[in-house]
Short mmCIF file of C-alpha atoms in Angstrom, two decimals:
data_model
loop_
_atom_site.label_atom_id
_atom_site.label_comp_id
_atom_site.label_asym_id
_atom_site.label_seq_id
_atom_site.Cartn_x
_atom_site.Cartn_y
_atom_site.Cartn_z
CA UNK A 1 87.26 183.53 129.99
CA UNK A 2 91.01 184.08 129.84
CA UNK A 3 93.17 186.88 128.45
CA UNK A 4 96.51 185.86 126.98
CA UNK A 5 99.54 187.59 125.56
CA UNK A 6 100.88 185.71 122.54
CA UNK A 7 104.24 186.47 120.91
CA UNK A 8 105.31 184.89 117.61
CA UNK A 9 108.28 185.32 115.31
CA UNK A 10 107.87 185.02 111.54
CA UNK A 11 110.21 185.47 108.59
CA UNK A 12 107.69 187.67 106.74
CA UNK A 13 105.50 190.57 107.80
CA UNK A 14 103.08 190.60 104.87
CA UNK A 15 99.68 189.12 105.80
CA UNK A 16 100.94 187.79 109.14
CA UNK A 17 98.32 189.47 111.31
CA UNK A 18 95.50 188.48 108.95
CA UNK A 19 96.53 184.82 108.83
CA UNK A 20 97.13 184.40 112.56
CA UNK A 21 94.09 186.51 113.41
CA UNK A 22 91.96 183.98 111.54
CA UNK A 23 93.41 181.20 113.71
CA UNK A 24 92.59 183.16 116.86
CA UNK A 25 88.98 183.79 115.76
CA UNK A 26 88.49 180.20 114.54
CA UNK A 27 89.28 178.99 118.06
CA UNK A 28 86.69 181.24 119.70
CA UNK A 29 89.05 184.03 120.80
CA UNK A 30 88.80 187.77 120.20
CA UNK A 31 91.81 189.85 119.22
CA UNK A 32 91.94 192.70 121.76
CA UNK A 33 95.03 194.50 120.46
CA UNK A 34 98.20 193.72 118.58
CA UNK A 35 101.60 195.12 117.66
CA UNK A 36 104.12 194.30 114.92
CA UNK A 37 107.85 194.98 115.18
CA UNK A 38 110.97 194.02 113.27
CA UNK A 39 114.48 192.97 114.23
CA UNK A 40 117.36 191.07 112.65
CA UNK A 41 115.60 187.74 113.17
CA UNK A 42 112.34 188.66 111.46
CA UNK A 43 108.90 190.03 112.32
CA UNK A 44 107.54 189.86 115.87
CA UNK A 45 103.77 189.87 116.32
CA UNK A 46 102.38 190.28 119.81
CA UNK A 47 98.65 189.81 120.33
CA UNK A 48 96.45 190.21 123.38
CA UNK A 49 93.58 187.77 122.90
CA UNK A 50 90.54 186.92 125.01
CA UNK A 51 88.49 183.75 124.88
CA UNK A 52 87.26 180.56 126.56
CA UNK A 53 89.71 178.90 128.92
CA UNK A 54 88.90 175.42 127.63
CA UNK A 55 90.05 176.44 124.13
CA UNK A 56 93.40 177.87 125.24
CA UNK A 57 95.57 174.87 124.40
CA UNK A 58 93.84 174.28 121.06
CA UNK A 59 94.38 177.91 120.06
CA UNK A 60 98.02 177.89 121.23
CA UNK A 61 98.75 174.68 119.38
CA UNK A 62 97.18 175.98 116.16
CA UNK A 63 99.34 179.10 116.35
CA UNK A 64 102.52 177.28 117.39
CA UNK A 65 102.26 174.84 114.47
CA UNK A 66 101.26 177.42 111.85
CA UNK A 67 103.56 177.44 108.82
CA UNK A 68 104.30 181.15 109.27
CA UNK A 69 105.46 180.80 112.90
CA UNK A 70 109.14 180.27 113.68
CA UNK A 71 108.94 180.89 117.44
CA UNK A 72 105.98 180.95 119.81
CA UNK A 73 105.33 181.98 123.42
CA UNK A 74 102.09 182.53 125.32
CA UNK A 75 101.15 183.53 128.84
CA UNK A 76 98.53 185.17 131.01
CA UNK A 77 98.17 188.84 130.06
CA UNK A 78 97.04 190.02 133.49
CA UNK A 79 99.31 192.59 135.11
CA UNK A 80 101.47 193.18 132.04
CA UNK A 81 101.86 196.79 130.85
CA UNK A 82 99.94 197.99 127.78
CA UNK A 83 101.65 197.13 124.54
CA UNK A 84 102.18 200.79 123.68
CA UNK A 85 104.19 201.25 126.87
CA UNK A 86 106.55 198.34 126.29
CA UNK A 87 109.96 199.39 125.07
CA UNK A 88 110.23 196.23 123.02
CA UNK A 89 108.22 197.83 120.24
CA UNK A 90 109.87 200.62 118.28
CA UNK A 91 107.77 203.13 116.38
CA UNK A 92 107.93 202.95 112.60
CA UNK A 93 110.50 205.45 111.23
CA UNK A 94 109.20 208.59 109.61
CA UNK A 95 110.05 209.70 106.06
CA UNK A 96 113.73 210.28 105.58
CA UNK A 97 114.77 208.37 108.67
CA UNK A 98 116.72 205.14 108.56
CA UNK A 99 114.84 202.12 109.92
CA UNK A 100 115.63 201.34 113.53
CA UNK A 101 115.60 197.68 114.53
CA UNK A 102 113.28 197.08 117.46
CA UNK A 103 114.57 194.89 120.28
CA UNK A 104 112.93 191.51 120.55
CA UNK A 105 109.92 191.37 122.87
CA UNK A 106 110.84 190.53 126.43
CA UNK A 107 110.39 186.77 126.98
CA UNK A 108 107.57 185.64 129.19
CA UNK A 109 108.57 184.33 132.57
CA UNK A 110 108.74 180.52 132.90
CA UNK A 111 105.77 180.55 135.29
CA UNK A 112 103.60 182.26 132.68
CA UNK A 113 104.46 180.01 129.76
CA UNK A 114 101.71 177.52 128.98
CA UNK A 115 102.37 176.58 125.36
CA UNK A 116 104.26 173.62 123.90
CA UNK A 117 108.01 173.63 123.40
CA UNK A 118 107.71 173.53 119.63
CA UNK A 119 111.46 173.22 119.03
CA UNK A 120 111.80 170.16 121.26
CA UNK A 121 108.71 168.55 119.76
CA UNK A 122 109.96 169.15 116.22
CA UNK A 123 113.34 167.65 117.20
CA UNK A 124 111.62 164.54 118.57
CA UNK A 125 109.24 163.86 115.67
CA UNK A 126 111.84 162.27 113.33
CA UNK A 127 112.72 159.74 116.06
CA UNK A 128 109.05 158.99 116.68
CA UNK A 129 108.50 158.35 112.96
CA UNK A 130 111.65 156.24 112.64
CA UNK A 131 110.94 153.94 115.60
CA UNK A 132 107.14 153.93 115.53
CA UNK A 133 105.37 152.25 117.30
CA UNK A 134 108.25 151.85 119.79
CA UNK A 135 108.09 155.53 120.72
CA UNK A 136 107.87 155.59 124.51
CA UNK A 137 111.60 156.11 125.20
CA UNK A 138 111.52 159.18 122.94
CA UNK A 139 108.42 160.52 124.69
CA UNK A 140 110.16 160.11 128.04
CA UNK A 141 113.11 162.04 126.65
CA UNK A 142 110.75 164.77 125.50
CA UNK A 143 109.16 164.99 128.95
CA UNK A 144 112.56 165.57 130.53
CA UNK A 145 113.78 167.97 127.85
CA UNK A 146 111.01 170.56 128.23
CA UNK A 147 110.19 172.89 131.09
CA UNK A 148 107.76 171.51 133.65
CA UNK A 149 104.98 173.93 132.68
CA UNK A 150 105.39 173.05 128.97
CA UNK A 151 105.33 169.29 129.52
CA UNK A 152 101.63 168.53 128.98
CA UNK A 153 101.22 170.92 126.04
CA UNK A 154 104.35 169.46 124.44
CA UNK A 155 103.08 165.90 124.84
CA UNK A 156 99.75 166.98 123.36
CA UNK A 157 101.43 168.58 120.35
CA UNK A 158 103.66 165.53 119.82
CA UNK A 159 100.56 163.36 119.98
CA UNK A 160 98.66 165.44 117.42
CA UNK A 161 101.58 165.51 115.02
CA UNK A 162 102.16 161.76 115.38
CA UNK A 163 98.46 160.97 114.98
CA UNK A 164 98.20 163.11 111.85
CA UNK A 165 101.26 161.35 110.41
CA UNK A 166 99.79 157.90 111.15
CA UNK A 167 96.49 158.89 109.52
CA UNK A 168 98.22 160.06 106.35
CA UNK A 169 100.43 156.97 106.25
CA UNK A 170 97.82 154.29 106.95
CA UNK A 171 94.27 155.60 106.55
CA UNK A 172 94.11 158.65 104.27
CA UNK A 173 92.72 156.87 101.19
CA UNK A 174 89.28 156.28 102.73
CA UNK A 175 86.18 158.45 102.55
CA UNK A 176 85.06 160.75 105.36
CA UNK A 177 83.29 158.91 108.17
CA UNK A 178 81.01 159.67 111.06
CA UNK A 179 82.82 160.12 114.36
CA UNK A 180 81.72 156.73 115.71
CA UNK A 181 82.77 154.91 112.53
CA UNK A 182 86.09 156.79 112.43
CA UNK A 183 86.81 155.78 116.01
CA UNK A 184 86.01 152.11 115.34
CA UNK A 185 87.77 151.85 111.97
CA UNK A 186 90.72 154.19 112.49
CA UNK A 187 91.30 155.37 116.06
CA UNK A 188 91.00 151.99 117.78
CA UNK A 189 93.31 150.13 115.33
CA UNK A 190 95.82 152.99 115.46
CA UNK A 191 95.78 153.09 119.27
CA UNK A 192 96.25 149.32 119.48
CA UNK A 193 99.65 149.74 117.89
CA UNK A 194 100.65 151.71 120.98
CA UNK A 195 98.69 150.24 123.91
CA UNK A 196 95.99 147.82 125.01
CA UNK A 197 92.73 149.70 124.49
CA UNK A 198 88.99 149.16 124.40
CA UNK A 199 86.17 151.35 123.08
CA UNK A 200 83.01 151.51 125.20
CA UNK A 201 80.09 153.92 125.04
CA UNK A 202 81.98 156.93 123.72
CA UNK A 203 85.06 156.37 125.86
CA UNK A 204 88.53 155.02 125.08
CA UNK A 205 89.98 152.85 127.86
CA UNK A 206 93.77 152.49 127.97
CA UNK A 207 94.90 149.58 130.12
CA UNK A 208 98.33 149.79 131.80
CA UNK A 209 99.29 152.91 129.90
CA UNK A 210 103.06 152.99 129.31
CA UNK A 211 102.99 156.75 129.95
CA UNK A 212 101.00 156.63 133.20
CA UNK A 213 101.86 154.71 136.34
CA UNK A 214 100.55 155.13 139.90
CA UNK A 215 102.10 158.13 141.61
CA UNK A 216 103.75 159.48 138.46
CA UNK A 217 102.85 162.37 136.20
CA UNK A 218 100.09 161.65 133.72
CA UNK A 219 100.98 161.08 130.07
CA UNK A 220 97.38 161.07 128.85
CA UNK A 221 97.87 164.36 127.03
CA UNK A 222 99.93 162.52 124.42
CA UNK A 223 97.08 160.08 123.77
CA UNK A 224 94.54 162.92 123.68
CA UNK A 225 96.60 164.66 121.01
CA UNK A 226 97.21 161.41 119.14
CA UNK A 227 93.49 160.67 118.90
CA UNK A 228 92.72 164.22 117.79
CA UNK A 229 95.43 163.99 115.15
CA UNK A 230 94.45 160.60 113.78
CA UNK A 231 90.74 161.50 113.69
CA UNK A 232 90.98 165.05 112.35
CA UNK A 233 91.38 164.01 108.73
CA UNK A 234 88.90 161.14 108.83
CA UNK A 235 85.66 162.78 109.96
CA UNK A 236 83.45 165.39 108.34
CA UNK A 237 84.85 168.90 108.79
CA UNK A 238 84.25 169.22 112.51
CA UNK A 239 86.77 169.65 115.29
CA UNK A 240 87.39 166.55 117.39
CA UNK A 241 87.86 167.03 121.14
CA UNK A 242 89.42 164.47 123.46
CA UNK A 243 89.06 164.90 127.24
CA UNK A 244 90.87 162.96 129.94
CA UNK A 245 88.34 161.61 132.45
CA UNK A 246 90.45 159.26 134.55
CA UNK A 247 94.15 158.48 134.72
CA UNK A 248 96.14 155.59 136.14
CA UNK A 249 98.68 158.10 137.48
CA UNK A 250 95.96 159.55 139.70
CA UNK A 251 94.74 156.25 141.12
CA UNK A 252 92.27 155.03 138.48
CA UNK A 253 92.37 151.41 137.33
CA UNK A 254 92.68 152.53 133.69
CA UNK A 255 93.10 155.76 131.77
CA UNK A 256 89.81 156.81 130.18
CA UNK A 257 89.47 159.39 127.41
CA UNK A 258 86.21 160.84 126.12
CA UNK A 259 85.98 161.66 122.39
CA UNK A 260 83.43 164.11 121.03
CA UNK A 261 82.85 166.69 118.28
#
């Protein structure tokens, strides 16, 4: 289990906690406590949430890409003062008192941040769509544009958004499929636009991945996100999970991803 502090900025206060609380719960997390505040930029919602470590990135991505969220940060909650003690949150004014703008929540330290750089990903997506499938130079630019600890989450988010776009563009007219049929009919053809791949016994093999080379940082998180994005709309309403088993960057002959419900 992991306990996280999540801070988001939204342009509207109404219903914000309810909508984002549903996202937290849907990803297996529990909302421990929360606080809303207001400043000139909009409404800040800070949540302390607790849940399974292996669902952290999925929960963060769902929050970061939510239509109500303008800015997103997340980090480990351990050792941070209780929300009530943080000066970033002003008390609501009493009757007859003018509203006092609360300062923005203090940013999380770079070492704590684990979420995607949503701004950089959003800035990159138009180039990915324009030049698709020749997207690797733009993904390299994205890797260098984000902080080191946001690199993998940013690649994963870019992959999910790109995969969802490809599904809507090329495959959305078909009926819902079983996972195996969706992989064979949709995921494999979509992946073959980007790399040399093979599908064997529940695993996707990527040969000579353009994002992974011996001794370099792994780029498999992009492909994990891409497969999740391209499959999400094609299968019955179940979440698709993609796990990296082996990577060429870490000495394997090929990158191997496992796909499951």
